[in-house]
GROMACS .gro file of N, CA and C in nm:
model
  486
    1MET      N    1  -1.442  -1.074  -0.384
    1MET     CA    2  -1.273  -1.013  -0.420
    1MET      C    3  -1.264  -1.072  -0.629
    2GLY      N    4  -1.282  -1.193  -0.716
    2GLY     CA    5  -1.302  -1.218  -0.813
    2GLY      C    6  -1.219  -1.132  -0.858
    3GLU      N    7  -1.279  -1.046  -1.007
    3GLU     CA    8  -1.217  -0.968  -1.130
    3GLU      C    9  -1.089  -0.877  -1.097
    4GLN      N   10  -1.040  -0.888  -1.120
    4GLN     CA   11  -0.883  -0.839  -1.149
    4GLN      C   12  -0.840  -0.678  -1.179
    5GLN      N   13  -0.835  -0.581  -1.070
    5GLN     CA   14  -0.832  -0.472  -1.033
    5GLN      C   15  -0.730  -0.453  -1.109
    6TYR      N   16  -0.697  -0.313  -1.217
    6TYR     CA   17  -0.537  -0.216  -1.217
    6TYR      C   18  -0.535  -0.087  -1.101
    7VAL      N   19  -0.420  -0.112  -1.086
    7VAL     CA   20  -0.408   0.024  -0.987
    7VAL      C   21  -0.355   0.110  -1.122
    8LYS      N   22  -0.428   0.270  -1.119
    8LYS     CA   23  -0.390   0.376  -1.180
    8LYS      C   24  -0.242   0.426  -1.134
    9PHE      N   25  -0.161   0.460  -1.238
    9PHE     CA   26  -0.080   0.469  -1.239
    9PHE      C   27  -0.013   0.610  -1.308
   10PRO      N   28   0.050   0.743  -1.326
   10PRO     CA   29   0.057   0.764  -1.359
   10PRO      C   30   0.203   0.764  -1.532
   11GLN      N   31   0.149   0.773  -1.634
   11GLN     CA   32   0.193   0.689  -1.721
   11GLN      C   33   0.347   0.670  -1.729
   12GLU      N   34   0.391   0.820  -1.742
   12GLU     CA   35   0.515   0.850  -1.703
   12GLU      C   36   0.578   0.783  -1.623
   13VAL      N   37   0.554   0.701  -1.531
   13VAL     CA   38   0.631   0.565  -1.451
   13VAL      C   39   0.507   0.475  -1.493
   14ILE      N   40   0.449   0.491  -1.529
   14ILE     CA   41   0.448   0.309  -1.662
   14ILE      C   42   0.555   0.288  -1.729
   15ASP      N   43   0.559   0.446  -1.765
   15ASP     CA   44   0.661   0.370  -1.870
   15ASP      C   45   0.812   0.375  -1.840
   16GLU      N   46   0.858   0.410  -1.740
   16GLU     CA   47   0.977   0.375  -1.675
   16GLU      C   48   0.976   0.256  -1.618
   17TYR      N   49   0.894   0.207  -1.591
   17TYR     CA   50   0.888   0.050  -1.495
   17TYR      C   51   0.847   0.014  -1.618
   18ALA      N   52   0.798   0.030  -1.727
   18ALA     CA   53   0.777  -0.092  -1.838
   18ALA      C   54   0.974  -0.133  -1.932
   19ALA      N   55   1.005   0.037  -1.898
   19ALA     CA   56   1.123  -0.005  -1.917
   19ALA      C   57   1.205  -0.118  -1.910
   20LEU      N   58   1.215  -0.109  -1.831
   20LEU     CA   59   1.298  -0.248  -1.753
   20LEU      C   60   1.248  -0.349  -1.715
   21GLY      N   61   1.120  -0.387  -1.833
   21GLY     CA   62   1.031  -0.538  -1.749
   21GLY      C   63   0.956  -0.477  -1.690
   22VAL      N   64   0.911  -0.423  -1.573
   22VAL     CA   65   0.841  -0.458  -1.424
   22VAL      C   66   0.717  -0.428  -1.540
   23ASP      N   67   0.561  -0.475  -1.513
   23ASP     CA   68   0.474  -0.454  -1.517
   23ASP      C   69   0.451  -0.380  -1.421
   24LEU      N   70   0.432  -0.267  -1.391
   24LEU     CA   71   0.408  -0.185  -1.227
   24LEU      C   72   0.251  -0.241  -1.207
   25PRO      N   73   0.108  -0.225  -1.324
   25PRO     CA   74  -0.046  -0.203  -1.247
   25PRO      C   75   0.006  -0.333  -1.189
   26ALA      N   76   0.012  -0.471  -1.270
   26ALA     CA   77  -0.007  -0.600  -1.255
   26ALA      C   78   0.106  -0.645  -1.085
   27LEU      N   79   0.170  -0.553  -1.086
   27LEU     CA   80   0.281  -0.600  -0.996
   27LEU      C   81   0.209  -0.544  -0.844
   28PHE      N   82   0.153  -0.468  -0.831
   28PHE     CA   83   0.089  -0.402  -0.712
   28PHE      C   84  -0.109  -0.418  -0.737
   29SER      N   85  -0.120  -0.511  -0.849
   29SER     CA   86  -0.285  -0.586  -0.860
   29SER      C   87  -0.282  -0.700  -0.770
   30ALA      N   88  -0.178  -0.741  -0.716
   30ALA     CA   89  -0.228  -0.882  -0.676
   30ALA      C   90  -0.139  -0.864  -0.556
   31GLY      N   91  -0.027  -0.938  -0.524
   31GLY     CA   92   0.069  -1.022  -0.392
   31GLY      C   93  -0.067  -1.154  -0.333
   32HIS      N   94  -0.031  -1.168  -0.263
   32HIS     CA   95  -0.067  -1.300  -0.226
   32HIS      C   96  -0.222  -1.232  -0.098
   33LEU      N   97  -0.108  -1.174  -0.038
   33LEU     CA   98  -0.181  -1.189   0.114
   33LEU      C   99  -0.292  -1.073   0.089
   34GLY      N  100  -0.233  -0.960   0.020
   34GLY     CA  101  -0.314  -0.799  -0.046
   34GLY      C  102  -0.416  -0.887  -0.127
   35THR      N  103  -0.384  -0.958  -0.245
   35THR     CA  104  -0.569  -1.028  -0.282
   35THR      C  105  -0.608  -1.153  -0.224
   36ARG      N  106  -0.568  -1.253  -0.077
   36ARG     CA  107  -0.677  -1.293   0.005
   36ARG      C  108  -0.746  -1.246   0.049
   37MET      N  109  -0.742  -1.079   0.070
   37MET     CA  110  -0.816  -0.951   0.195
   37MET      C  111  -0.884  -0.885   0.111
   38GLY      N  112  -0.801  -0.871  -0.023
   38GLY     CA  113  -0.951  -0.844  -0.137
   38GLY      C  114  -0.904  -0.674  -0.123
   39VAL      N  115  -0.784  -0.658  -0.037
   39VAL     CA  116  -0.760  -0.515  -0.103
   39VAL      C  117  -0.705  -0.519  -0.276
   40GLU      N  118  -0.799  -0.354  -0.268
   40GLU     CA  119  -0.807  -0.304  -0.434
   40GLU      C  120  -0.683  -0.212  -0.443
   41ILE      N  121  -0.614  -0.139  -0.463
   41ILE     CA  122  -0.516   0.007  -0.469
   41ILE      C  123  -0.600   0.079  -0.574
   42LEU      N  124  -0.646   0.159  -0.549
   42LEU     CA  125  -0.713   0.271  -0.681
   42LEU      C  126  -0.661   0.385  -0.760
   43GLU      N  127  -0.600   0.415  -0.650
   43GLU     CA  128  -0.484   0.556  -0.677
   43GLU      C  129  -0.389   0.522  -0.624
   44ALA      N  130  -0.295   0.590  -0.734
   44ALA     CA  131  -0.138   0.583  -0.678
   44ALA      C  132  -0.033   0.628  -0.776
   45SER      N  133   0.006   0.739  -0.681
   45SER     CA  134   0.166   0.817  -0.737
   45SER      C  135   0.230   0.811  -0.553
   46ALA      N  136   0.321   0.906  -0.524
   46ALA     CA  137   0.442   0.960  -0.415
   46ALA      C  138   0.319   1.070  -0.400
   47ASP      N  139   0.277   1.142  -0.464
   47ASP     CA  140   0.212   1.155  -0.349
   47ASP      C  141   0.037   1.174  -0.220
   48ARG      N  142   0.021   1.098  -0.305
   48ARG     CA  143  -0.106   0.962  -0.274
   48ARG      C  144  -0.116   0.838  -0.330
   49VAL      N  145  -0.147   0.750  -0.195
   49VAL     CA  146  -0.206   0.651  -0.209
   49VAL      C  147  -0.381   0.605  -0.188
   50VAL      N  148  -0.468   0.479  -0.239
   50VAL     CA  149  -0.604   0.499  -0.233
   50VAL      C  150  -0.552   0.342  -0.267
   51GLY      N  151  -0.689   0.390  -0.171
   51GLY     CA  152  -0.700   0.188  -0.190
   51GLY      C  153  -0.765   0.139  -0.035
   52THR      N  154  -0.872  -0.036  -0.062
   52THR     CA  155  -0.945   0.023  -0.005
   52THR      C  156  -0.985  -0.197   0.018
   53MET      N  157  -1.023  -0.231   0.131
   53MET     CA  158  -1.048  -0.314   0.179
   53MET      C  159  -1.173  -0.392   0.269
   54PRO      N  160  -1.246  -0.509   0.235
   54PRO     CA  161  -1.420  -0.561   0.247
   54PRO      C  162  -1.337  -0.559   0.418
   55VAL      N  163  -1.486  -0.565   0.488
   55VAL     CA  164  -1.445  -0.538   0.648
   55VAL      C  165  -1.388  -0.721   0.607
   56GLU      N  166  -1.616  -0.813   0.529
   56GLU     CA  167  -1.650  -0.982   0.571
   56GLU      C  168  -1.453  -1.027   0.532
   57GLY      N  169  -1.503  -1.151   0.595
   57GLY     CA  170  -1.375  -1.230   0.539
   57GLY      C  171  -1.213  -1.143   0.619
   58ASN      N  172  -1.216  -1.057   0.751
   58ASN     CA  173  -1.098  -0.949   0.804
   58ASN      C  174  -1.151  -0.909   0.899
   59THR      N  175  -1.190  -1.039   0.981
   59THR     CA  176  -1.264  -0.945   1.129
   59THR      C  177  -1.183  -1.074   1.243
   60GLN      N  178  -1.197  -0.936   1.325
   60GLN     CA  179  -1.127  -1.065   1.423
   60GLN      C  180  -1.245  -1.175   1.536
   61PRO      N  181  -1.226  -1.279   1.636
   61PRO     CA  182  -1.335  -1.356   1.700
   61PRO      C  183  -1.473  -1.282   1.773
   62TYR      N  184  -1.478  -1.080   1.721
   62TYR     CA  185  -1.559  -1.018   1.819
   62TYR      C  186  -1.667  -0.967   1.672
   63GLY      N  187  -1.622  -0.919   1.557
   63GLY     CA  188  -1.652  -0.942   1.443
   63GLY      C  189  -1.646  -0.795   1.423
   64LEU      N  190  -1.554  -0.807   1.456
   64LEU     CA  191  -1.424  -0.576   1.397
   64LEU      C  192  -1.335  -0.603   1.270
   65LEU      N  193  -1.348  -0.549   1.228
   65LEU     CA  194  -1.249  -0.540   1.167
   65LEU      C  195  -1.183  -0.604   1.280
   66HIS      N  196  -1.018  -0.660   1.171
   66HIS     CA  197  -0.870  -0.668   1.263
   66HIS      C  198  -0.827  -0.618   1.211
   67GLY      N  199  -0.755  -0.541   1.326
   67GLY     CA  200  -0.617  -0.517   1.383
   67GLY      C  201  -0.503  -0.481   1.315
   68GLY      N  202  -0.471  -0.643   1.260
   68GLY     CA  203  -0.422  -0.680   1.157
   68GLY      C  204  -0.424  -0.649   0.997
   69ALA      N  205  -0.518  -0.630   1.001
   69ALA     CA  206  -0.619  -0.627   0.818
   69ALA      C  207  -0.548  -0.469   0.824
   70SER      N  208  -0.641  -0.387   0.904
   70SER     CA  209  -0.603  -0.230   0.892
   70SER      C  210  -0.465  -0.287   0.944
   71ALA      N  211  -0.328  -0.289   0.998
   71ALA     CA  212  -0.220  -0.256   0.927
   71ALA      C  213  -0.192  -0.373   0.761
   72VAL      N  214  -0.222  -0.442   0.725
   72VAL     CA  215  -0.122  -0.504   0.574
   72VAL      C  216  -0.229  -0.361   0.502
   73LEU      N  217  -0.318  -0.292   0.532
   73LEU     CA  218  -0.367  -0.188   0.415
   73LEU      C  219  -0.262  -0.109   0.428
   74ALA      N  220  -0.256  -0.034   0.547
   74ALA     CA  221  -0.141   0.061   0.543
   74ALA      C  222  -0.043   0.082   0.530
   75GLU      N  223   0.070  -0.116   0.578
   75GLU     CA  224   0.134  -0.116   0.479
   75GLU      C  225   0.168  -0.175   0.374
   76THR      N  226   0.101  -0.217   0.249
   76THR     CA  227   0.053  -0.266   0.147
   76THR      C  228   0.031  -0.077   0.051
   77LEU      N  229  -0.032   0.096   0.140
   77LEU     CA  230  -0.079   0.159   0.060
   77LEU      C  231   0.083   0.280   0.104
   78GLY      N  232   0.094   0.263   0.206
   78GLY     CA  233   0.229   0.405   0.220
   78GLY      C  234   0.377   0.252   0.148
   79SER      N  235   0.419   0.140   0.121
   79SER     CA  236   0.535   0.110   0.032
   79SER      C  237   0.486   0.119  -0.123
   80VAL      N  238   0.375   0.123  -0.121
   80VAL     CA  239   0.327   0.138  -0.283
   80VAL      C  240   0.451   0.318  -0.317
   81GLY      N  241   0.356   0.441  -0.228
   81GLY     CA  242   0.363   0.583  -0.216
   81GLY      C  243   0.507   0.570  -0.172
   82SER      N  244   0.618   0.489  -0.097
   82SER     CA  245   0.754   0.466  -0.119
   82SER      C  246   0.800   0.464  -0.234
   83MET      N  247   0.807   0.330  -0.258
   83MET     CA  248   0.842   0.274  -0.367
   83MET      C  249   0.844   0.338  -0.504
   84LEU      N  250   0.733   0.477  -0.546
   84LEU     CA  251   0.699   0.539  -0.625
   84LEU      C  252   0.787   0.659  -0.613
   85HIS      N  253   0.855   0.720  -0.490
   85HIS     CA  254   0.908   0.773  -0.481
   85HIS      C  255   1.095   0.774  -0.471
   86GLY      N  256   1.119   0.624  -0.439
   86GLY     CA  257   1.173   0.593  -0.508
   86GLY      C  258   1.270   0.538  -0.614
   87GLY      N  259   1.164   0.531  -0.684
   87GLY     CA  260   1.177   0.558  -0.801
   87GLY      C  261   1.288   0.369  -0.847
   88SER      N  262   1.241   0.391  -0.976
   88SER     CA  263   1.288   0.209  -1.072
   88SER      C  264   1.423   0.147  -0.983
   89SER      N  265   1.498   0.187  -0.956
   89SER     CA  266   1.636   0.222  -0.863
   89SER      C  267   1.658   0.209  -0.795
   90LYS      N  268   1.597   0.214  -0.641
   90LYS     CA  269   1.530   0.201  -0.565
   90LYS      C  270   1.414   0.042  -0.502
   91ILE      N  271   1.416   0.003  -0.386
   91ILE     CA  272   1.337  -0.105  -0.344
   91ILE      C  273   1.301  -0.066  -0.188
   92ALA      N  274   1.173  -0.073  -0.200
   92ALA     CA  275   1.089   0.039  -0.052
   92ALA      C  276   1.051  -0.106   0.095
   93VAL      N  277   1.147  -0.126   0.190
   93VAL     CA  278   1.109  -0.177   0.259
   93VAL      C  279   1.116  -0.123   0.397
   94GLY      N  280   1.004  -0.133   0.417
   94GLY     CA  281   0.922  -0.109   0.553
   94GLY      C  282   1.012  -0.154   0.674
   95VAL      N  283   1.083  -0.098   0.718
   95VAL     CA  284   1.101  -0.118   0.866
   95VAL      C  285   1.075  -0.049   0.992
   96ASP      N  286   0.903   0.035   1.016
   96ASP     CA  287   0.842   0.052   1.140
   96ASP      C  288   0.716   0.113   1.100
   97LEU      N  289   0.613   0.030   1.135
   97LEU     CA  290   0.488   0.103   1.116
   97LEU      C  291   0.375   0.096   1.262
   98ASN      N  292   0.357   0.181   1.212
   98ASN     CA  293   0.285   0.224   1.347
   98ASN      C  294   0.092   0.249   1.334
   99CYS      N  295   0.019   0.120   1.396
   99CYS     CA  296  -0.085   0.252   1.405
   99CYS      C  297  -0.239   0.196   1.513
  100THR      N  298  -0.291   0.341   1.556
  100THR     CA  299  -0.329   0.300   1.629
  100THR      C  300  -0.508   0.344   1.582
  101HIS      N  301  -0.593   0.244   1.674
  101HIS     CA  302  -0.693   0.203   1.600
  101HIS      C  303  -0.842   0.275   1.695
  102HIS      N  304  -0.898   0.315   1.656
  102HIS     CA  305  -0.991   0.453   1.701
  102HIS      C  306  -1.149   0.358   1.716
  103ARG      N  307  -1.200   0.339   1.634
  103ARG     CA  308  -1.370   0.218   1.637
  103ARG      C  309  -1.310   0.100   1.536
  104GLY      N  310  -1.437   0.053   1.581
  104GLY     CA  311  -1.451  -0.048   1.494
  104GLY      C  312  -1.551  -0.065   1.467
  105VAL      N  313  -1.508  -0.095   1.316
  105VAL     CA  314  -1.567  -0.282   1.229
  105VAL      C  315  -1.644  -0.353   1.192
  106ARG      N  316  -1.789  -0.323   1.129
  106ARG     CA  317  -1.771  -0.455   1.125
  106ARG      C  318  -1.906  -0.541   1.007
  107SER      N  319  -1.867  -0.393   0.872
  107SER     CA  320  -1.953  -0.460   0.767
  107SER      C  321  -1.912  -0.369   0.667
  108GLY      N  322  -1.954  -0.350   0.550
  108GLY     CA  323  -1.884  -0.272   0.417
  108GLY      C  324  -1.648  -0.313   0.462
  109LEU      N  325  -1.690  -0.083   0.351
  109LEU     CA  326  -1.525  -0.135   0.298
  109LEU      C  327  -1.475  -0.044   0.324
  110VAL      N  328  -1.311  -0.035   0.387
  110VAL     CA  329  -1.278   0.068   0.428
  110VAL      C  330  -1.181   0.087   0.335
  111THR      N  331  -1.184   0.263   0.381
  111THR     CA  332  -1.112   0.267   0.270
  111THR      C  333  -0.931   0.398   0.301
  112GLY      N  334  -0.853   0.317   0.258
  112GLY     CA  335  -0.688   0.379   0.325
  112GLY      C  336  -0.615   0.544   0.212
  113VAL      N  337  -0.581   0.635   0.279
  113VAL     CA  338  -0.558   0.720   0.166
  113VAL      C  339  -0.412   0.770   0.264
  114ALA      N  340  -0.295   0.740   0.194
  114ALA     CA  341  -0.161   0.728   0.248
  114ALA      C  342  -0.065   0.864   0.133
  115THR      N  343  -0.054   0.920   0.273
  115THR     CA  344  -0.008   1.076   0.227
  115THR      C  345   0.179   1.088   0.275
  116PRO      N  346   0.289   1.116   0.195
  116PRO     CA  347   0.370   1.139   0.278
  116PRO      C  348   0.412   1.240   0.390
  117LEU      N  349   0.448   1.183   0.496
  117LEU     CA  350   0.525   1.320   0.628
  117LEU      C  351   0.667   1.380   0.612
  118HIS      N  352   0.759   1.257   0.505
  118HIS     CA  353   0.909   1.227   0.535
  118HIS      C  354   0.967   1.198   0.422
  119ARG      N  355   0.997   1.234   0.272
  119ARG     CA  356   1.104   1.126   0.196
  119ARG      C  357   1.195   1.188   0.180
  120GLY      N  358   1.342   1.092   0.133
  120GLY     CA  359   1.421   1.168   0.162
  120GLY      C  360   1.465   0.990   0.040
  121ARG      N  361   1.581   1.084   0.125
  121ARG     CA  362   1.708   0.957  -0.027
  121ARG      C  363   1.689   0.874  -0.024
  122SER      N  364   1.674   0.788   0.120
  122SER     CA  365   1.769   0.631   0.193
  122SER      C  366   1.600   0.623   0.259
  123THR      N  367   1.494   0.740   0.313
  123THR     CA  368   1.347   0.698   0.421
  123THR      C  369   1.262   0.779   0.317
  124ALA      N  370   1.149   0.680   0.347
  124ALA     CA  371   1.044   0.764   0.349
  124ALA      C  372   0.920   0.684   0.408
  125THR      N  373   0.846   0.815   0.521
  125THR     CA  374   0.771   0.816   0.592
  125THR      C  375   0.637   0.897   0.496
  126TYR      N  376   0.565   0.762   0.594
  126TYR     CA  377   0.420   0.807   0.556
  126TYR      C  378   0.317   0.871   0.640
  127GLU      N  379   0.160   0.788   0.594
  127GLU     CA  380   0.068   0.903   0.716
  127GLU      C  381  -0.056   0.801   0.637
  128ILE      N  382  -0.046   0.707   0.746
  128ILE     CA  383  -0.160   0.665   0.584
  128ILE      C  384  -0.361   0.621   0.781
  129VAL      N  385  -0.440   0.732   0.667
  129VAL     CA  386  -0.575   0.717   0.719
  129VAL      C  387  -0.655   0.648   0.660
  130ILE      N  388  -0.736   0.513   0.749
  130ILE     CA  389  -0.822   0.454   0.769
  130ILE      C  390  -0.884   0.456   0.765
  131SER      N  391  -1.050   0.486   0.688
  131SER     CA  392  -1.173   0.509   0.750
  131SER      C  393  -1.260   0.410   0.678
  132ASP      N  394  -1.449   0.468   0.765
  132ASP     CA  395  -1.477   0.375   0.746
  132ASP      C  396  -1.590   0.390   0.606
  133GLU      N  397  -1.671   0.358   0.544
  133GLU     CA  398  -1.798   0.389   0.476
  133GLU      C  399  -1.879   0.544   0.486
  134ASP      N  400  -1.893   0.572   0.613
  134ASP     CA  401  -1.899   0.715   0.668
  134ASP      C  402  -1.830   0.809   0.645
  135GLY      N  403  -1.705   0.810   0.648
  135GLY     CA  404  -1.579   0.882   0.587
  135GLY      C  405  -1.518   0.903   0.830
  136ARG      N  406  -1.550   0.786   0.846
  136ARG     CA  407  -1.488   0.801   1.030
  136ARG      C  408  -1.329   0.752   1.014
  137ARG      N  409  -1.298   0.838   1.055
  137ARG     CA  410  -1.140   0.747   1.108
  137ARG      C  411  -1.141   0.591   1.164
  138VAL      N  412  -1.144   0.543   1.153
  138VAL     CA  413  -1.122   0.347   1.187
  138VAL      C  414  -0.969   0.374   1.280
  139CYS      N  415  -0.930   0.408   1.171
  139CYS     CA  416  -0.719   0.387   1.183
  139CYS      C  417  -0.567   0.503   1.193
  140SER      N  418  -0.541   0.583   1.312
  140SER     CA  419  -0.406   0.596   1.190
  140SER      C  420  -0.258   0.546   1.140
  141ALA      N  421  -0.172   0.541   1.135
  141ALA     CA  422  -0.108   0.435   1.044
  141ALA      C  423   0.035   0.552   0.969
  142ARG      N  424   0.141   0.496   1.039
  142ARG     CA  425   0.227   0.594   0.978
  142ARG      C  426   0.384   0.432   0.939
  143LEU      N  427   0.348   0.465   0.832
  143LEU     CA  428   0.514   0.363   0.837
  143LEU      C  429   0.581   0.407   0.748
  144THR      N  430   0.714   0.389   0.839
  144THR     CA  431   0.883   0.408   0.726
  144THR      C  432   0.923   0.326   0.628
  145CYS      N  433   0.917   0.335   0.521
  145CYS     CA  434   1.059   0.285   0.451
  145CYS      C  435   1.195   0.278   0.424
  146LEU      N  436   1.282   0.211   0.396
  146LEU     CA  437   1.439   0.233   0.396
  146LEU      C  438   1.358   0.243   0.256
  147LEU      N  439   1.433   0.286   0.186
  147LEU     CA  440   1.568   0.313   0.050
  147LEU      C  441   1.601   0.256   0.023
  148ARG      N  442   1.631   0.098  -0.043
  148ARG     CA  443   1.799   0.047  -0.076
  148ARG      C  444   1.790   0.060  -0.227
  149ASP      N  445   1.922   0.101  -0.284
  149ASP     CA  446   1.980   0.104  -0.410
  149ASP      C  447   1.857  -0.117  -0.438
  150VAL      N  448   1.812  -0.146  -0.562
  150VAL     CA  449   1.790  -0.241  -0.632
  150VAL      C  450   1.915  -0.317  -0.656
  151ARG      N  451   1.918  -0.428  -0.562
  151ARG     CA  452   2.014  -0.515  -0.626
  151ARG      C  453   2.057  -0.665  -0.727
  152ARG      N  454   2.141  -0.703  -0.741
  152ARG     CA  455   2.106  -0.811  -0.912
  152ARG      C  456   2.071  -0.955  -0.789
  153GLY      N  457   1.956  -0.979  -0.877
  153GLY     CA  458   1.912  -1.100  -0.841
  153GLY      C  459   1.791  -1.050  -0.725
  154ASP      N  460   1.742  -0.941  -0.709
  154ASP     CA  461   1.597  -0.798  -0.750
  154ASP      C  462   1.492  -0.877  -0.823
  155GLY      N  463   1.546  -0.876  -0.968
  155GLY     CA  464   1.509  -0.862  -1.011
  155GLY      C  465   1.342  -1.009  -1.014
  156ALA      N  466   1.398  -1.078  -0.983
  156ALA     CA  467   1.345  -1.207  -0.964
  156ALA      C  468   1.154  -1.153  -0.839
  157HIS      N  469   1.217  -1.093  -0.790
  157HIS     CA  470   1.107  -1.036  -0.674
  157HIS      C  471   1.015  -0.882  -0.672
  158ILE      N  472   1.114  -0.869  -0.822
  158ILE     CA  473   1.016  -0.778  -0.820
  158ILE      C  474   0.927  -0.731  -1.007
  159GLY      N  475   0.916  -0.860  -0.979
  159GLY     CA  476   0.903  -0.831  -1.172
  159GLY      C  477   0.966  -0.830  -1.281
  160THR      N  478   1.037  -0.825  -1.230
  160THR     CA  479   1.179  -0.767  -1.445
  160THR      C  480   1.252  -0.914  -1.431
  161ALA      N  481   1.270  -0.899  -1.506
  161ALA     CA  482   1.349  -1.031  -1.573
  161ALA      C  483   1.551  -0.994  -1.629
  162ASP      N  484   1.609  -1.084  -1.525
  162ASP     CA  485   1.750  -1.076  -1.522
  162ASP      C  486   1.842  -1.054  -1.668
   0.00000   0.00000   0.00000
């Protein structure tokens, strides 16, 4: 986990958030849970979010990737896509997550790819496909986020100055 990795965002998106005092790459490179689990977001836009997570350290008692770990990766990727779709005036809040686990993984790295199924004014739904290093599907997930307006006081939670 060691070295800090930064998320790749389109420059216009970085500039939009920077004008609000938000360091977008740093915001989505950390996060206590994602950091502990080794989640790294490699690519991010409203059209596609890609991230990885190691299996090691994220297993259940049988030595397989924990289903909850797959859920964390899926919700992280779908939430980033939803937030980018909503723009700087919205906050994306997950309201429904569904995960179907297809096969067990004992080692290596899993990769998740989130793509939009629906992008509306008040909700966004993303499909997240998690695969093993051989490209085999490990998990299919779907996340719906509520897109609500940013309120006074939200800044402390999203890295802005009030």
